XYZ file of C-alpha atoms in Angstrom:
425
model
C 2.497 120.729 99.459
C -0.423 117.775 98.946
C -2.948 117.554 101.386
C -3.912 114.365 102.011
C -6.050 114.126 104.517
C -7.892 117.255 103.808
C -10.729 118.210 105.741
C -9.579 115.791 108.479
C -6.276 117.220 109.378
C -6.413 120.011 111.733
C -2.897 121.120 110.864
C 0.230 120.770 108.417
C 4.222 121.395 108.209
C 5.376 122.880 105.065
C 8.482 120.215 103.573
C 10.188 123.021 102.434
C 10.029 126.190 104.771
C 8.478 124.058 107.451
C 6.113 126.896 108.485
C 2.813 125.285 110.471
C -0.486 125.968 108.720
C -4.102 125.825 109.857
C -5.691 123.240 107.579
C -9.082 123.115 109.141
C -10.815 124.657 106.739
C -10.351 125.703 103.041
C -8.789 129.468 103.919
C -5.333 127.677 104.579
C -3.150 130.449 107.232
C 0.308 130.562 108.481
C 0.289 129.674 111.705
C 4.399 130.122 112.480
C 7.241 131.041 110.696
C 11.026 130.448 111.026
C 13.638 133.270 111.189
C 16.285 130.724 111.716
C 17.836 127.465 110.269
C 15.956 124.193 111.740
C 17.555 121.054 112.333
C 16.004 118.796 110.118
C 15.453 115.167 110.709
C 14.241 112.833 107.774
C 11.261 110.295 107.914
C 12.744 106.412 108.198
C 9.253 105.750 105.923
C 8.577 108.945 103.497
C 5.307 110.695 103.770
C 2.714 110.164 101.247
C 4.381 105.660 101.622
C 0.707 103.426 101.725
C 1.218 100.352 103.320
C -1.082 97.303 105.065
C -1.752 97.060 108.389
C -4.166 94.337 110.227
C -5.042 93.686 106.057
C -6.328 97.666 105.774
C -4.230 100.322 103.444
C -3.082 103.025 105.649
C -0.737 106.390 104.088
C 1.753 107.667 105.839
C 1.064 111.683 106.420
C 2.607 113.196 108.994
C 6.317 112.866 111.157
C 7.047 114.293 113.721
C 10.472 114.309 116.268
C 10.193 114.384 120.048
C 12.538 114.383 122.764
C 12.877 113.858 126.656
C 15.955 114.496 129.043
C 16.502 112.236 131.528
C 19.770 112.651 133.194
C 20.803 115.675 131.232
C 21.201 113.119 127.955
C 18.595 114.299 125.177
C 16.921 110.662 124.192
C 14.955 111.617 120.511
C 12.224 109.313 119.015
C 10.054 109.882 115.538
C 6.346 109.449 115.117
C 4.252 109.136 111.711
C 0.983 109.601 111.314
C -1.302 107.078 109.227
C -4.142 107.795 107.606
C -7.636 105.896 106.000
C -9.800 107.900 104.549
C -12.639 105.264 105.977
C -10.592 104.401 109.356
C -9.408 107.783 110.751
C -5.884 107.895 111.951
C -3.185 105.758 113.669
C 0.292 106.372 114.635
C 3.873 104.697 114.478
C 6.603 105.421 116.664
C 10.430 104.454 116.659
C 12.912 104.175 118.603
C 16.685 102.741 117.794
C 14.616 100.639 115.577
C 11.939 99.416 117.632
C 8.663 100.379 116.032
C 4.666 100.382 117.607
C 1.721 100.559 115.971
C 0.069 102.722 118.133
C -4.231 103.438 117.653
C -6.293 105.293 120.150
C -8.405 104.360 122.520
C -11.661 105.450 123.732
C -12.868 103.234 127.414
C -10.184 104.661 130.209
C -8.156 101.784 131.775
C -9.169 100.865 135.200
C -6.307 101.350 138.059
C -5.316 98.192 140.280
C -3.425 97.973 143.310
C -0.249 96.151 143.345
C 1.961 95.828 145.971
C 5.279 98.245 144.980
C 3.745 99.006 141.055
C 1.416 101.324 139.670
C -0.717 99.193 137.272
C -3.752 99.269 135.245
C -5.664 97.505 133.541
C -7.117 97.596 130.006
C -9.010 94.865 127.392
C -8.150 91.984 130.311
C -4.666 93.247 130.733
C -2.373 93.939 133.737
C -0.210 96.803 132.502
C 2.793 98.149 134.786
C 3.928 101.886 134.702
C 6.972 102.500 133.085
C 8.041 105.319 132.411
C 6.736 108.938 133.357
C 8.071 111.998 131.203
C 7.740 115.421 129.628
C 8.030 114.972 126.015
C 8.421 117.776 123.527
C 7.861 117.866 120.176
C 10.905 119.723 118.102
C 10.275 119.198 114.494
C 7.234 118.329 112.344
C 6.308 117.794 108.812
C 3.035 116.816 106.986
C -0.293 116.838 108.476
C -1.530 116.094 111.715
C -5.380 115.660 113.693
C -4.619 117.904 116.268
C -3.390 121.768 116.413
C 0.679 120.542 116.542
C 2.974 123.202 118.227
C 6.840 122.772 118.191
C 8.147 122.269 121.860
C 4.535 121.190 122.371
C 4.962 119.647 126.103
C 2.679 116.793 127.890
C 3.363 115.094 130.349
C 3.018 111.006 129.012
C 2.548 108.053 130.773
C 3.602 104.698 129.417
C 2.283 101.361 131.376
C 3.463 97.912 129.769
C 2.045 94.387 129.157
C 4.786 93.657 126.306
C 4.014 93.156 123.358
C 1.605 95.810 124.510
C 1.922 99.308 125.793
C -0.657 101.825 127.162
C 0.345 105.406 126.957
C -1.459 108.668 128.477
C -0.647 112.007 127.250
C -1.771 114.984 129.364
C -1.974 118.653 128.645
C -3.827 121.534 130.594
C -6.939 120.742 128.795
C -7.213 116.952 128.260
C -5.626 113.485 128.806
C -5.827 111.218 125.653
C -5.374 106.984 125.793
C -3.524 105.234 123.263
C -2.633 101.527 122.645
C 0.328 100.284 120.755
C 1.658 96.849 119.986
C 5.650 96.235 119.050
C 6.659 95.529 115.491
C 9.820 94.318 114.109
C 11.521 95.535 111.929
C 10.840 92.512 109.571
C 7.037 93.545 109.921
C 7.328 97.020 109.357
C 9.116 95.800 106.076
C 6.189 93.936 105.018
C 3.655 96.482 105.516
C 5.461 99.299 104.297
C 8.082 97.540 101.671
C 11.470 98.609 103.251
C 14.312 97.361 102.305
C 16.182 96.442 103.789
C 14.764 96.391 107.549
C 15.781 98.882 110.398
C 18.405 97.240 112.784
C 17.306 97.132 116.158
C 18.949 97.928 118.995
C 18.665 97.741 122.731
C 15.999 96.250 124.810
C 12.291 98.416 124.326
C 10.204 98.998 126.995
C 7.267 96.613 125.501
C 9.679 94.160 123.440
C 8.747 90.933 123.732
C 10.788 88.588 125.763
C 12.640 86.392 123.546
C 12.911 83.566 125.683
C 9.837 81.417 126.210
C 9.178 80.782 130.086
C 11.172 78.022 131.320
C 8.518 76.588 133.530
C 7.842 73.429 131.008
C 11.577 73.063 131.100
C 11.295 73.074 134.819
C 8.239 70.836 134.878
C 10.181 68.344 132.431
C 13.176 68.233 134.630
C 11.332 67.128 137.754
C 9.486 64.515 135.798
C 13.079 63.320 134.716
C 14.487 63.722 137.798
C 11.558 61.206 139.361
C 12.224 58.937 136.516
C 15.744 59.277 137.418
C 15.239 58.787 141.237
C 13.221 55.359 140.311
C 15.618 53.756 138.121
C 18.303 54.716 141.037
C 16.119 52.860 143.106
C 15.190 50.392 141.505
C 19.085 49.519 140.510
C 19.970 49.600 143.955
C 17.417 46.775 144.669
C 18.989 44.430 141.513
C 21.870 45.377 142.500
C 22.657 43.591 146.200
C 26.183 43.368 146.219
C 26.566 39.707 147.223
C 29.721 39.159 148.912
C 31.683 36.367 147.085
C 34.710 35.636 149.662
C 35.798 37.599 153.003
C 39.271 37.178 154.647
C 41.149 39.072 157.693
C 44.853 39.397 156.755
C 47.863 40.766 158.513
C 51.174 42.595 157.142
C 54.640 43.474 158.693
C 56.493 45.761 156.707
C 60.142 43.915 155.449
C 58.246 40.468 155.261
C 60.266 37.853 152.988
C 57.562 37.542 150.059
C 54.467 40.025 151.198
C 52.325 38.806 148.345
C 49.874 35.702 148.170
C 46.924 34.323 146.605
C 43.620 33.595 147.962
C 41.496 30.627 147.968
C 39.624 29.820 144.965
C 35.984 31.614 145.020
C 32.743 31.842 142.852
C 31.778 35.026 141.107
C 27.913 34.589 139.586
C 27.233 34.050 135.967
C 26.707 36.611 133.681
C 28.553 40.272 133.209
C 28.615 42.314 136.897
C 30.844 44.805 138.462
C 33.400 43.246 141.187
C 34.191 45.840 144.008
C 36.763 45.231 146.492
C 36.306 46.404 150.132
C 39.783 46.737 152.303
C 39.612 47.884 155.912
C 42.018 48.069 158.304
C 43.520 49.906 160.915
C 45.576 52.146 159.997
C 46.886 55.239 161.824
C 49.279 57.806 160.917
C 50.657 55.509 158.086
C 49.756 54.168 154.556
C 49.568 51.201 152.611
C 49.088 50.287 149.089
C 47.334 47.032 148.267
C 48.438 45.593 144.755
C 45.427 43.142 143.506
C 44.973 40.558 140.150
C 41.524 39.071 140.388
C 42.133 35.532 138.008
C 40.432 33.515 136.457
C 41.017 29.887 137.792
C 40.835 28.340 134.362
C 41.708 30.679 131.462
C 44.455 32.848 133.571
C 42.621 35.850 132.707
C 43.919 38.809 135.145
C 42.375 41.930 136.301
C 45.182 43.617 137.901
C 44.353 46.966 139.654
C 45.183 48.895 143.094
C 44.779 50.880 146.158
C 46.491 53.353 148.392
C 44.993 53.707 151.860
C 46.078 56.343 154.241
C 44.868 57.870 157.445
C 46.455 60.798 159.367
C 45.119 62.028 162.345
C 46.694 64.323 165.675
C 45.840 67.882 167.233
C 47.273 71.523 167.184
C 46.003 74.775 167.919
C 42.954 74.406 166.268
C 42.146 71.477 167.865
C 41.662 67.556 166.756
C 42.166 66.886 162.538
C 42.643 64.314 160.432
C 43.157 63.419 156.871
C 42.390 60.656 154.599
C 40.806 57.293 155.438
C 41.501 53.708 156.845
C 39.181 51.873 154.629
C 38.258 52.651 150.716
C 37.259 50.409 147.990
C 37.985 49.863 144.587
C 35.730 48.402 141.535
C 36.086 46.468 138.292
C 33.287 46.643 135.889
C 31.890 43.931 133.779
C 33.502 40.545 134.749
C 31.957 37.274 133.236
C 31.159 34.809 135.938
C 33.297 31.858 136.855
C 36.124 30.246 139.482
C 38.673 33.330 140.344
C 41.443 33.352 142.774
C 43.170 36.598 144.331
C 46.918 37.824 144.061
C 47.342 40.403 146.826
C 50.458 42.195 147.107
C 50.802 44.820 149.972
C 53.388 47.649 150.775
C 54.303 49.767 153.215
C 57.218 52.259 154.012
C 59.842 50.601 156.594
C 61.293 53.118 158.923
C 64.428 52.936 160.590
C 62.431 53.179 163.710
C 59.864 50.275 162.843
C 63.367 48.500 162.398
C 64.570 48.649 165.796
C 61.387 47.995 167.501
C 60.444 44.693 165.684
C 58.842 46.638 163.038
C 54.601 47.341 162.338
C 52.013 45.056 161.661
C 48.485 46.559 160.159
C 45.447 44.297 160.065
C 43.253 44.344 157.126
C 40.236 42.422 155.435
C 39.350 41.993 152.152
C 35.500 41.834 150.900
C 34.757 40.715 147.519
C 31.289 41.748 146.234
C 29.922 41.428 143.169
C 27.134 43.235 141.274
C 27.315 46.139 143.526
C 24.860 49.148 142.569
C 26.772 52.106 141.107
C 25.242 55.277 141.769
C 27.832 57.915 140.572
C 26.523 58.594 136.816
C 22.872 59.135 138.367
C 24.205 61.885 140.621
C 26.532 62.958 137.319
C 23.006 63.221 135.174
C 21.488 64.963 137.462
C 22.975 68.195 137.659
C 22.397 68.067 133.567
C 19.048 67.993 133.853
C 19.552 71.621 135.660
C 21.068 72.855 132.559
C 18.385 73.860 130.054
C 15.635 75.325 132.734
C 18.536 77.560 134.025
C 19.878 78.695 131.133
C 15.938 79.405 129.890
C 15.328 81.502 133.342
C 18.802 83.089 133.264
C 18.213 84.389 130.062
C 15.299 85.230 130.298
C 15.658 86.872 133.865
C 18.682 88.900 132.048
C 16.951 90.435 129.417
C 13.654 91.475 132.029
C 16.148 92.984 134.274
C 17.663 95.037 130.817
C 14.456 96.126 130.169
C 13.516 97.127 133.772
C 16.903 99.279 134.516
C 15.634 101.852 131.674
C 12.394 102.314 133.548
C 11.777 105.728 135.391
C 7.655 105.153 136.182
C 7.803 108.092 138.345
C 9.635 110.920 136.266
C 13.179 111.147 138.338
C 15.428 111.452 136.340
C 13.232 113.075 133.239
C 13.321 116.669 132.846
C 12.103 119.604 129.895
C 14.078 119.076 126.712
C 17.012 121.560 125.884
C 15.414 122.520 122.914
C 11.977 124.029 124.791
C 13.516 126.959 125.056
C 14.732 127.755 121.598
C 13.147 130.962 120.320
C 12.717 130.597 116.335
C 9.185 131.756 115.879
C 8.161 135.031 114.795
């Protein structure tokens, strides 16, 4: 095998028999052997690859497999070593395609109180515990800076600030800081030259949220929704609603000829809604008012209509009623001019109504024009809601993925099934 980082590397696995050797100084030993067949897992980036990373050449020269239980489920990860002859060593990790480029640290992070987290922080960051476990490592190959053992155990500690993650790894003798930032797989491809790039898959415990924070969205939609509030407003005040002609009328079912016209009445230059306002007084009944609104001089007709009903009595669960005795109904842009009326009521005659000299209902009629309409303001309105909720739904979502992988106090974690495999001599 080529050593790479000789006189560096404290340790190496043999490619081909995979038996550990002391490479700390020039009298290479054995320090394990395998009586048995070794499950062999193979490096996503071969050893001896050189790629760039922050704009420095780095070689990849050591891999190595680990694995924590959590839940009795075996969850497996790989690790490569990186070495510059003028930089020292760095480290990637990967997981279902989500990569770190992970380089030691030497200040200790400084613990925080939060109320319900563990945190720390580190270089001006607020990192939150994630994830506490017993990793072991169960198969190696290249070299390595440290004396590597398989089923090696720590117990690691992994805080995150995504992109960022601070991990601690703590043995008998010493507890060792590391800081990693996530890569894609489209940036592992340019450092390294994969092709093509790893899939990913999942949500990573320090992957970047991939939707922004909707607070300008939510910002933006109040400053809409005060725009939207003024123009209301201000409509409403254009808008009066002058009332053009007003009349009290009264209708007995079974009349000769129930429809009529009204007096001739002036509607105000210019384009404007015309809204019709019928009361009357109604009860237990309906009615349905035919209209044409005419134009005095051209015969132009706006024919339209309303049905008015109003129910009302009492029964076990006390007083009810249904419907209304007064409603409106609008026309929208009507030129100005002379306009008469037709008016055309109906109402069901009962047998009943017959023999007691029939009903009479009393209604009036208010014609307004340019009255403010309101409806498509209140319509917009809930639209504005759309794109900030969507944002923080999506964005809550994906947080809330992340957060139900996270065991920061060790729980459900337990020693690998492999720790207790025997294979050495």
């Amino acid at each position: 095998m080529t050593l790479r980082g000789m006189g560096t590397s404290l340790s190496a696995a043999c490619p081909s028999c995979l038996s550990l050797l002391d490479t700390s100084d020039e009298r290479i030993t054995i320090l394990r052997r395998f009586k048995k067949k070794t499950e062999r897992f193979t490096p996503k980036i071969p050893l001896g690859t050189r790629g760039k990373l922050d704009g420095q050449p780095w070689e990849v020269t050591g891999f190595q497999h680990r694995v924590i239980v959590a839940d009795g489920i075996d969850y497996g990860w790989d690790e490569y070593v990186l070495y510059n002859p003028y930089r020292g060593f760095r480290y990637l990790s990967e997981y279902r395609g989500n990569w770190n480029d992970i380089v030691p640290v030497s200040a200790l992070p400084t613990p925080r109180t939060a109320v319900g987290q563990t945190t720390v922080e580190y270089d001006n960051k607020q990192f939150r515990l994630f994830q506490t476990s017993q990793p072991s490592t169960v198969f190696v190959l290249g070299e390595f800076p440290w004396r590597v053992q398989l089923n090696d155990r720590v117990t690691a500690q992994e805080y995150i600030c995504p992109p960022y993650l601070l991990a601690s790894e703590s043995d008998k003798n010493e507890t060792t800081w590391s800081l990693g930032k996530y890569l894609t797989g489209q940036e592992l491809t340019a450092a390294f030259g994969l092709n093509p790039p790893p899939p990913s898959f999942g949500v990573y415990s320090n992957q970047p949220n991939p939707y922004p924070s909707a607070a300008p969205l939510w910002w933006m939609m109040a400053l809409l929704s005060a725009v939207l509030l003024a123009t209301m407003v201000f409509t409403s005040v254009l808008a009066d609603g002058e009332s053009a002609f007003q009349a009290n009328y009264s209708f007995t079912p079974g009349s000769v000829e129930p429809s009529f016209v009204t007096p001739v009445f002036e509607l105000s230059s210019g384009e404007k809604n015309v809204e019709i306002e019928i009361k009357t007084n109604l009860a237990n009944d309906w009615m349905f008012l035919g209209f044409a609104l005419i134009h005095d001089e051209t015969g132009t007709a706006y024919d339209f209509g309303k049905e008015i009903s109003y129910y009302s009595g009492r029964d076990s669960d006390g007083n009810w009623s249904e419907g209304t005795n007064s409603d409106s109904v609008r026309i929208g842009a009507v030129p100005g001019g002379k306009y008469y009326l037709r008016i055309e009521p109906d109402m069901e005659k009962s047998l009943a109504n017959s023999l007691s000299g029939g009903k009479q209902v009393d209604y009036s009629i208010n014609v307004r024009r340019g009255v403010a309409v309101l409806w498509p303001y209140f319509l917009v309105f809930p639209l504005l809601l759309v794109p900030p909720l969507y944002v923080t739904i999506r964005r809550i979502h994906f947080e809330t993925t992340r957060w139900a992988e996270a065991d920061p106090f060790g729980v459900s974690g337990s020693l690998s099934s492999q720790d207790n495999d025997d294979d050495d001599e």
